[in-house]
PDB file of C-alpha atoms in Angstrom:
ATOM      1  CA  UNK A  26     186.009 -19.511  89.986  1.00 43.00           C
ATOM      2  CA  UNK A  27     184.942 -16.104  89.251  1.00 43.00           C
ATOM      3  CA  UNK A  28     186.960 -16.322  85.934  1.00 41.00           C
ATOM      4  CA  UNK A  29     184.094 -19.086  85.173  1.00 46.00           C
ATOM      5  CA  UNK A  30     181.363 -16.738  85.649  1.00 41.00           C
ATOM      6  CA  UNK A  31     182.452 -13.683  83.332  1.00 38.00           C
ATOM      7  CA  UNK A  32     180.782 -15.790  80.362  1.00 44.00           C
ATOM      8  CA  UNK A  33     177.602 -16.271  81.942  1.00 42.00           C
ATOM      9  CA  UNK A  34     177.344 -12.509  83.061  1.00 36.00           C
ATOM     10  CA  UNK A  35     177.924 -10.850  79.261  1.00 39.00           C
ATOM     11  CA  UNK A  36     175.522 -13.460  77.812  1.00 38.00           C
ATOM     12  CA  UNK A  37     173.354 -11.961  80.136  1.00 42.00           C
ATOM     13  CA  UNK A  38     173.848  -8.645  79.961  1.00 41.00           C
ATOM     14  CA  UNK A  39     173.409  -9.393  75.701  1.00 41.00           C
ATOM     15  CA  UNK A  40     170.270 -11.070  76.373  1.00 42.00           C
ATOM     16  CA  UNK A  41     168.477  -8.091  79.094  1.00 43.00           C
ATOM     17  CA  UNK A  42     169.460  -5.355  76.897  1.00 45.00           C
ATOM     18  CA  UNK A  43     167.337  -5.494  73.717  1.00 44.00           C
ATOM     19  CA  UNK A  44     164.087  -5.969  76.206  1.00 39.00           C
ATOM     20  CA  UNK A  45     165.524  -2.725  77.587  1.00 42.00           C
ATOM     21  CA  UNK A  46     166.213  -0.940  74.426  1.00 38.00           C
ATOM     22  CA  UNK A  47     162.628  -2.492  73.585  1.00 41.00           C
ATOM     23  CA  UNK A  48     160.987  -0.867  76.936  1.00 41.00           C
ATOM     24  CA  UNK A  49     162.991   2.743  76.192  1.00 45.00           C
ATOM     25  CA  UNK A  50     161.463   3.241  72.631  1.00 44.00           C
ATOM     26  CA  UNK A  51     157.929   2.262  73.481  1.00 47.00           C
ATOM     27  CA  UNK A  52     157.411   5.016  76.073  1.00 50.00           C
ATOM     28  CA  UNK A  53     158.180   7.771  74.223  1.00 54.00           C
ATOM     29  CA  UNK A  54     155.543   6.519  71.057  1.00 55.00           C
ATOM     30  CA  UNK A  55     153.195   5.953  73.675  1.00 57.00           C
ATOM     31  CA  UNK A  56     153.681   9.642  74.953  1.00 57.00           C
ATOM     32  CA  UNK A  57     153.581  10.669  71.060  1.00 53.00           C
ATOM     33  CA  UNK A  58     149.858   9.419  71.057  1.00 52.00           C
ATOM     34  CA  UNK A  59     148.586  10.922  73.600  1.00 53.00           C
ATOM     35  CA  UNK A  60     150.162  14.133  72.278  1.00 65.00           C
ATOM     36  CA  UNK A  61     147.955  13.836  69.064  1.00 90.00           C
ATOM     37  CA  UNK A  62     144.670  14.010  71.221  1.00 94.00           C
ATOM     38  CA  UNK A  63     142.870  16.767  71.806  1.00 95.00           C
ATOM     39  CA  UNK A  64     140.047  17.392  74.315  1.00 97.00           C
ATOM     40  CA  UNK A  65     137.588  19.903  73.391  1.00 96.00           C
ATOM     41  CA  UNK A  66     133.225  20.700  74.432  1.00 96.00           C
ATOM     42  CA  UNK A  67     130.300  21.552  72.313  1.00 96.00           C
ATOM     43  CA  UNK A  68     126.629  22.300  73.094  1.00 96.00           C
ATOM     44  CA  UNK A  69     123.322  22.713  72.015  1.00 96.00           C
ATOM     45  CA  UNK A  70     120.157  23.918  72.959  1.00 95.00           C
ATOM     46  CA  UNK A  71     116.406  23.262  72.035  1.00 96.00           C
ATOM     47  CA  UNK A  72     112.631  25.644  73.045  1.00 95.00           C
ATOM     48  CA  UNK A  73     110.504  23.418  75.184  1.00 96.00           C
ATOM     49  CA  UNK A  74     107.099  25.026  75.643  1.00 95.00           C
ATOM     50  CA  UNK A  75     105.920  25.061  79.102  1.00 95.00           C
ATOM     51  CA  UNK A  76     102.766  22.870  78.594  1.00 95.00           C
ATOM     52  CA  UNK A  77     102.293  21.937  82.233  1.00 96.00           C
ATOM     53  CA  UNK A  78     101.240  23.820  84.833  1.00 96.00           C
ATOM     54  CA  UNK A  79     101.496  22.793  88.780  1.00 96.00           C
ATOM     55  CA  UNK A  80      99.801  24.706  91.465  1.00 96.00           C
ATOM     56  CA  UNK A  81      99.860  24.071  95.279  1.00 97.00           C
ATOM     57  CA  UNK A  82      96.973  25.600  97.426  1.00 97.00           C
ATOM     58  CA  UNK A  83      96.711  25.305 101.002  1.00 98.00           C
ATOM     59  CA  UNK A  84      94.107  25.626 104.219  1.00 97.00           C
ATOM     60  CA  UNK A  85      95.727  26.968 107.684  1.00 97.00           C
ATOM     61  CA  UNK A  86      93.784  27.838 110.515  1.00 96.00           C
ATOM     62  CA  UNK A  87      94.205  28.282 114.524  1.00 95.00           C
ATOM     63  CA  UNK A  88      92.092  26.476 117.045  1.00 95.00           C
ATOM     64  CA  UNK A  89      92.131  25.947 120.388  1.00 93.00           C
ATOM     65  CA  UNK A  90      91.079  22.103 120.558  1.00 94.00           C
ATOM     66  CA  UNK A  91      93.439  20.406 117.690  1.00 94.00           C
ATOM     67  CA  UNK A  92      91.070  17.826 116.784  1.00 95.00           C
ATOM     68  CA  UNK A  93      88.596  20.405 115.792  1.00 96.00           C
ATOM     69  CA  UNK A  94      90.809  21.748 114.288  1.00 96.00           C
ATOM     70  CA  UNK A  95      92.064  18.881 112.608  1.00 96.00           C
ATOM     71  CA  UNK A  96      88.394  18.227 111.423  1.00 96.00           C
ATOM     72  CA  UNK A  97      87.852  21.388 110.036  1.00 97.00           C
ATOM     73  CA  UNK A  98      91.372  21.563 107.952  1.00 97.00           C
ATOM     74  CA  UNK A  99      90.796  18.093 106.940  1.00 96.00           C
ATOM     75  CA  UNK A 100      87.204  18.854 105.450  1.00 97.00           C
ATOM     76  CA  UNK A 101      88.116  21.765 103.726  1.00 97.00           C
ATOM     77  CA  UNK A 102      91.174  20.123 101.960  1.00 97.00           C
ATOM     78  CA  UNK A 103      88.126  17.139 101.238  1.00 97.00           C
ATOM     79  CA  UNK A 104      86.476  19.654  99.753  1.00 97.00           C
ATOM     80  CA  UNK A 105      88.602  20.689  97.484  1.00 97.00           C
ATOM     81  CA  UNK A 106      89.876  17.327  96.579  1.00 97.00           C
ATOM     82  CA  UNK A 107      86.031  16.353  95.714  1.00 97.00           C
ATOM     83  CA  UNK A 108      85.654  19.694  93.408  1.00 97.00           C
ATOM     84  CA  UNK A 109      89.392  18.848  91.399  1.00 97.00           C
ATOM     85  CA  UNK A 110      87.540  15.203  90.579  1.00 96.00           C
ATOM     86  CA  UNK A 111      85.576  17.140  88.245  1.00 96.00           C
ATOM     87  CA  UNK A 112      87.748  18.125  86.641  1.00 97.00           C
ATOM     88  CA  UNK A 113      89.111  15.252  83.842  1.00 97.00           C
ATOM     89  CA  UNK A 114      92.426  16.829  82.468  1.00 97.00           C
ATOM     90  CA  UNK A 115      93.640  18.001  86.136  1.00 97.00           C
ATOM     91  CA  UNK A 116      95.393  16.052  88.502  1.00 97.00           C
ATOM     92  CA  UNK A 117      94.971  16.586  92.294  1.00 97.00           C
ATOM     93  CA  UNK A 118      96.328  14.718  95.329  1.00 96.00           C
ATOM     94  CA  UNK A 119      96.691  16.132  98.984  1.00 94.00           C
ATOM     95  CA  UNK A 120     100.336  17.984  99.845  1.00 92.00           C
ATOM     96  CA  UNK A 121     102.288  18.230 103.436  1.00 93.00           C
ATOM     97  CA  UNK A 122     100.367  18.860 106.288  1.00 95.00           C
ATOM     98  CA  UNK A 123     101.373  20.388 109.480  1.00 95.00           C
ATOM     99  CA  UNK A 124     100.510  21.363 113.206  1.00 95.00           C
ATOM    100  CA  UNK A 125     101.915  23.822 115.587  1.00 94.00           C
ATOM    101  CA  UNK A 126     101.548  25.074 119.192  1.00 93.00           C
ATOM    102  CA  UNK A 127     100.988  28.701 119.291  1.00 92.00           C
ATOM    103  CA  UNK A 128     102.163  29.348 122.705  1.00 90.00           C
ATOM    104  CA  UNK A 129     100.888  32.613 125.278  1.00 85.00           C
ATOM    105  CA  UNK A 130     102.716  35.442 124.817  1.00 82.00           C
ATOM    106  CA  UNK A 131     102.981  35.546 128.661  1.00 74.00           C
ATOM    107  CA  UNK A 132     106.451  33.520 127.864  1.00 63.00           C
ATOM    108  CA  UNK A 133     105.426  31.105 130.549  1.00 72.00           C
ATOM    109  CA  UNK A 134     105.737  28.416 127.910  1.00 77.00           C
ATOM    110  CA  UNK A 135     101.652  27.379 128.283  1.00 87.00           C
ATOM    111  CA  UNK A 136     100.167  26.613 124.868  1.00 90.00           C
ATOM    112  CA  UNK A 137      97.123  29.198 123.780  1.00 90.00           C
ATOM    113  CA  UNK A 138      96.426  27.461 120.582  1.00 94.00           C
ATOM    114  CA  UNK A 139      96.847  25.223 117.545  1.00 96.00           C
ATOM    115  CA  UNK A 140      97.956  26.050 114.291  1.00 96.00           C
ATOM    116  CA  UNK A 141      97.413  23.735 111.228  1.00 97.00           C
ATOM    117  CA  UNK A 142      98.440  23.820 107.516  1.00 97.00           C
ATOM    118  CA  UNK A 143      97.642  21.556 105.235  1.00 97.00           C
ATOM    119  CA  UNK A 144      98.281  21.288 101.177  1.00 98.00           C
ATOM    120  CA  UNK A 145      97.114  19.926  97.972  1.00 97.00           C
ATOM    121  CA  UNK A 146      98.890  19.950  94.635  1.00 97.00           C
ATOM    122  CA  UNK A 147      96.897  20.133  91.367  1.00 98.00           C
ATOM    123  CA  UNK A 148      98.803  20.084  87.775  1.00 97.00           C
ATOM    124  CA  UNK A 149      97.587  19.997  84.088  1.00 97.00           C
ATOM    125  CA  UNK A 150      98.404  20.593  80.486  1.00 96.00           C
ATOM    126  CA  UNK A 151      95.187  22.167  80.197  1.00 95.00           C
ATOM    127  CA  UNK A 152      95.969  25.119  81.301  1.00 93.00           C
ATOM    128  CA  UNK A 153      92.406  26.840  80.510  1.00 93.00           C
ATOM    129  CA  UNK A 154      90.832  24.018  83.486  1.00 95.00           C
ATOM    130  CA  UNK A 155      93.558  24.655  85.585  1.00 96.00           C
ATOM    131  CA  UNK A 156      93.381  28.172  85.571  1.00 94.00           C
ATOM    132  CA  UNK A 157      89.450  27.657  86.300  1.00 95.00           C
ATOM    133  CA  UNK A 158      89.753  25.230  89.384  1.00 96.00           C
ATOM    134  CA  UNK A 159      92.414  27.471  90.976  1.00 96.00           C
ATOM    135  CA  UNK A 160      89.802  30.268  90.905  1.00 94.00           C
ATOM    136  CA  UNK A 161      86.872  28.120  92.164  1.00 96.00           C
ATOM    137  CA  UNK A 162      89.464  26.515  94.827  1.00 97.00           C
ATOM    138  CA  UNK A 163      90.619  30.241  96.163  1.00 95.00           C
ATOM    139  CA  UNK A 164      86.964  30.425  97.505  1.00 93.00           C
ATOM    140  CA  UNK A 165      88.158  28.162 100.380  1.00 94.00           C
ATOM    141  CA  UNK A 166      91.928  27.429  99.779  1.00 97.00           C
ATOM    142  CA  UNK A 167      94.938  29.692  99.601  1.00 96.00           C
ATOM    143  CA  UNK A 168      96.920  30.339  96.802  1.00 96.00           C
ATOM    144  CA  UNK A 169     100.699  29.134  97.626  1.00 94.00           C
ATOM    145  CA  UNK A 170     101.784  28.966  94.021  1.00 93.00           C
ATOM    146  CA  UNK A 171     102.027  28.305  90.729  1.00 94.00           C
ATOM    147  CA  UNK A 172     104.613  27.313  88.319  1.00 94.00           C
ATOM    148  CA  UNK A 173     104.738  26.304  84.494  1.00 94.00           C
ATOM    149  CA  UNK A 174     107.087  23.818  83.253  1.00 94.00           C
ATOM    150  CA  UNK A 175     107.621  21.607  80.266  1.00 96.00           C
ATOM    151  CA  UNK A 176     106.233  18.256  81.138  1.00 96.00           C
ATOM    152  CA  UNK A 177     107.657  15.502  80.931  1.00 95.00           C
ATOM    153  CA  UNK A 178     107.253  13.959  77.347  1.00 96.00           C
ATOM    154  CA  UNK A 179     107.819  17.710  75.999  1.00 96.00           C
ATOM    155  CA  UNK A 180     111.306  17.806  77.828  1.00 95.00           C
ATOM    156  CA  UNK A 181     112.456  14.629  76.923  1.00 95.00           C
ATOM    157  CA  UNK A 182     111.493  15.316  73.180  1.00 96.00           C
ATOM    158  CA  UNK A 183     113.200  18.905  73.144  1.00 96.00           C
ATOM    159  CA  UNK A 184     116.562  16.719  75.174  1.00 95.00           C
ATOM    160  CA  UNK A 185     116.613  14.315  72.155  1.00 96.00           C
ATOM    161  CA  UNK A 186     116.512  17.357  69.604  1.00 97.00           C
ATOM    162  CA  UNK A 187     119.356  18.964  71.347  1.00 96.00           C
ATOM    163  CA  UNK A 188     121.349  15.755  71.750  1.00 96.00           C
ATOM    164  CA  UNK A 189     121.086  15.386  68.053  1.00 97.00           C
ATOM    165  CA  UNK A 190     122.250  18.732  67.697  1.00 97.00           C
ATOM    166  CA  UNK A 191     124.965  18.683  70.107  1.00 97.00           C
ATOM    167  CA  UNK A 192     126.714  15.678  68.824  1.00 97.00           C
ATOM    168  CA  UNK A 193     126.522  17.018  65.170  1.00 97.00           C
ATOM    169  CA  UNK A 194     128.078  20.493  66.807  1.00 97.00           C
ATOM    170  CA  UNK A 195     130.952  17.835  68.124  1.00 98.00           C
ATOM    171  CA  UNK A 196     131.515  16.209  64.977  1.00 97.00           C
ATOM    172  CA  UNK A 197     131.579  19.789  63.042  1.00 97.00           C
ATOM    173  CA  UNK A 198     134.509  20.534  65.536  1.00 97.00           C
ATOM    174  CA  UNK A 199     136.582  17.565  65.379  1.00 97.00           C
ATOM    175  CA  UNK A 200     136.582  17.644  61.477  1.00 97.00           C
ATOM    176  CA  UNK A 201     137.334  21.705  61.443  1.00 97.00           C
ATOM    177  CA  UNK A 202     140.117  21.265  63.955  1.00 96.00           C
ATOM    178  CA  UNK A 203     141.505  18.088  62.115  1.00 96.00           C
ATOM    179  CA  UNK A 204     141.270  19.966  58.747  1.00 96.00           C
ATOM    180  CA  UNK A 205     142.956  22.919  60.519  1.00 96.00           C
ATOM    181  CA  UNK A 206     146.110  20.725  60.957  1.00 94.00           C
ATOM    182  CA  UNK A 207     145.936  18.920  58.117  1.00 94.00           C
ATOM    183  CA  UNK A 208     145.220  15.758  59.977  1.00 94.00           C
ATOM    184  CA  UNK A 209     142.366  12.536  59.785  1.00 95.00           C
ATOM    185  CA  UNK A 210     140.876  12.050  63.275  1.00 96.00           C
ATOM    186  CA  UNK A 211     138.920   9.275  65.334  1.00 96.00           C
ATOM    187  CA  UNK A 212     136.543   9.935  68.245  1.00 96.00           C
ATOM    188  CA  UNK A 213     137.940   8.412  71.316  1.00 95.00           C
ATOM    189  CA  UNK A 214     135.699   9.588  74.333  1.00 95.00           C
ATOM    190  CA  UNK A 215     132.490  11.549  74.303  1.00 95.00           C
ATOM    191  CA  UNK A 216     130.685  12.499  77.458  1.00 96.00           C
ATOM    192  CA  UNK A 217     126.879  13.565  77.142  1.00 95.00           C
ATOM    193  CA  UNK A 218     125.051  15.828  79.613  1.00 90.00           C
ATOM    194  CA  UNK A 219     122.439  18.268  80.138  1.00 78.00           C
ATOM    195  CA  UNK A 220     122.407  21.253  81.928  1.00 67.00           C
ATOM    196  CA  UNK A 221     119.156  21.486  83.476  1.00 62.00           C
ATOM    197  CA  UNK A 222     117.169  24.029  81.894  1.00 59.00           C
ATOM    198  CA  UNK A 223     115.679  27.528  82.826  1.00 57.00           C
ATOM    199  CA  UNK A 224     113.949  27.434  86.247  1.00 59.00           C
ATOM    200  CA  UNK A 225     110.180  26.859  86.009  1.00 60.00           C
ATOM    201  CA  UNK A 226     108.137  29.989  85.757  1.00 59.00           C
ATOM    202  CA  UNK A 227     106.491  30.629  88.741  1.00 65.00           C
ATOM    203  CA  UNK A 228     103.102  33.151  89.746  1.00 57.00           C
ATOM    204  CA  UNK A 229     103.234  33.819  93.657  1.00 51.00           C
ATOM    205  CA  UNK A 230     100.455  34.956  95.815  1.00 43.00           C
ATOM    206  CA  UNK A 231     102.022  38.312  96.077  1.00 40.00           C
ATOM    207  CA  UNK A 232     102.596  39.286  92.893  1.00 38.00           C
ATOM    208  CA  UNK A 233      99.255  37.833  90.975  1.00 42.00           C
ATOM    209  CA  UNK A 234      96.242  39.597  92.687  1.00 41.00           C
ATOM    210  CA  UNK A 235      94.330  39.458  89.486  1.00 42.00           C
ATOM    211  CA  UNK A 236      94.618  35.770  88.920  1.00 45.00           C
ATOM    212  CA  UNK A 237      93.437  35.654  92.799  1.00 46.00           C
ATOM    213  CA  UNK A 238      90.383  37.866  91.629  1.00 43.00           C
ATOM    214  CA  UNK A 239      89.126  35.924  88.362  1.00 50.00           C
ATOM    215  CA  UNK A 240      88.366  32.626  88.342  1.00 49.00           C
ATOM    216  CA  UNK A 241      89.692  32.067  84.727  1.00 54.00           C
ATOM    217  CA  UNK A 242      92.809  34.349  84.810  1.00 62.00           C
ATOM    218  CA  UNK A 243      94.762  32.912  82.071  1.00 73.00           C
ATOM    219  CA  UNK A 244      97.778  31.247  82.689  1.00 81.00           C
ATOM    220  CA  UNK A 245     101.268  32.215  80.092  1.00 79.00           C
ATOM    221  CA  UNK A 246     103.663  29.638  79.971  1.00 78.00           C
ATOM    222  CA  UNK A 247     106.409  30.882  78.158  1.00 88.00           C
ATOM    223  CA  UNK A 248     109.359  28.651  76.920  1.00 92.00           C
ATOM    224  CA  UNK A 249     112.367  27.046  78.602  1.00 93.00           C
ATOM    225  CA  UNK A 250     116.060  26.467  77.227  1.00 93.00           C
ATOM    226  CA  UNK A 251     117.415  22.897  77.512  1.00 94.00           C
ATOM    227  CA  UNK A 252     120.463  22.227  76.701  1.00 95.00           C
ATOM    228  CA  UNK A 253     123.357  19.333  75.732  1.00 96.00           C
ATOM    229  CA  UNK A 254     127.005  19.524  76.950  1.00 96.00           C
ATOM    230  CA  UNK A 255     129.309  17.460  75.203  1.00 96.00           C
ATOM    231  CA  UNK A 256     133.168  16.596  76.419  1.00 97.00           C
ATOM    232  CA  UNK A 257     134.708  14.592  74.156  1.00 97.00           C
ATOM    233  CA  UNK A 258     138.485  13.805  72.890  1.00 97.00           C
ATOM    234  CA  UNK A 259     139.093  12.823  69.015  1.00 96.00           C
ATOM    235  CA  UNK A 260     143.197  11.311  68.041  1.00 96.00           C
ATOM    236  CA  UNK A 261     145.072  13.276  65.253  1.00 95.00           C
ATOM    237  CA  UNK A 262     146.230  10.277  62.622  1.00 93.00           C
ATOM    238  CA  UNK A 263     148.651  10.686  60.038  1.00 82.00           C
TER     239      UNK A 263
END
């Protein structure tokens, strides 16, 4: 009996091993492609004037009833609110509030007092208004802060210039790096980000006691960097 089988075993065997021989050669031209790839970053960046500024001013007060004091707080940030409205190219709207016991110092644990802070947040391109309603505002409001950005529109324009100018930075590199080794080249992968930008500028209470003193102290907004990031692979063809 097993005499009978031999046949069917070597007609077997003839029949597996070109699929074999088949499998064997394609791995190592598959690992000869990835070879030719070659992984690589470019970036560019693009000026954004900051055209927006964003200020946050704020009422706090202590009190021995809350509700007074709640009533007072709350009129005072009114107030404000009512004098932004007049102005056209600034936009206001009310910020956190908060309320804290202020307790004796007896350490007893009895409370003394109430504490209560309460915010609005006022931004513009204008910066000329903006820099006049802060002034008016610091007759009744305290100045938290302000910082100058690019707004929105002016970033995403600026983000579409460097995009532009980060994928033609890509393409510059692929083709010098092809040329380099005397090969063609294809794009296979390209990843697209930005990174961010240069922190807003910002004016604190601290450090800008002349802008606290004149209603119309002019506000600089400088510039900030945006930039593209590009990771990208191109394939080396013959």
């Amino acid at each position: 009996m097993s005499l009978r089988l031999w046949p069917s075993i070597i007609l077997g065997a003839a029949l597996v091993s070109p699929l074999a021989a088949t499998v064997a050669l394609a791995a190592p031209e598959q690992n000869a492609r990835q070879q030719q790839t070659i992984e690589f970053s470019a970036n560019a960046s693009q000026a954004a004037p900051n055209d927006l500024g964003i200020a946050t001013l704020y009422a706090e007060s202590n009190g021995k009833d809350a509700a007074v004091l709640a009533k007072e707080i709350n009129r005072r940030i009114s107030k404000a609110l009512d004098l932004a409205r007049g102005f056209a190219s600034v936009k206001a709207q009310s910020g956190g509030v908060s309320t804290w016991p202020v307790y004796a110092k007896n350490g007893q644990g009895k409370i003394e007092s109430w504490r209560m802070r309460s915010e609005i947040r006022i931004e513009s391109r204008d910066l000329g208004a903006l820099s006049e309603l802060i002034g008016r505002l610091q007759s009744d409001l305290a100045l938290s802060g302000v910082a100058m950005q690019p707004a929105p529109e002016t970033r995403r324009k600026a983000e579409e210039e460097a995009t532009v100018g980060a994928i033609q930075a890509f393409e510059q590199r692929a083709a010098l790096i092809a040329k380099t080794l005397g090969k063609q080249y294809r794009i296979v992968h390209m990843s697209i980000g930005d990174s961010g930008g240069m922190p807003p500028i910002r004016y604190r209470m601290q450090a800008a006691p002349a802008m606290m003193a004149d209603a119309a102290a002019p506000l600089e907004g400088g510039e900030s960097e945006l930039a593209v990031n590009i990771n990208g692979r191109i394939e080396l063809l013959d």
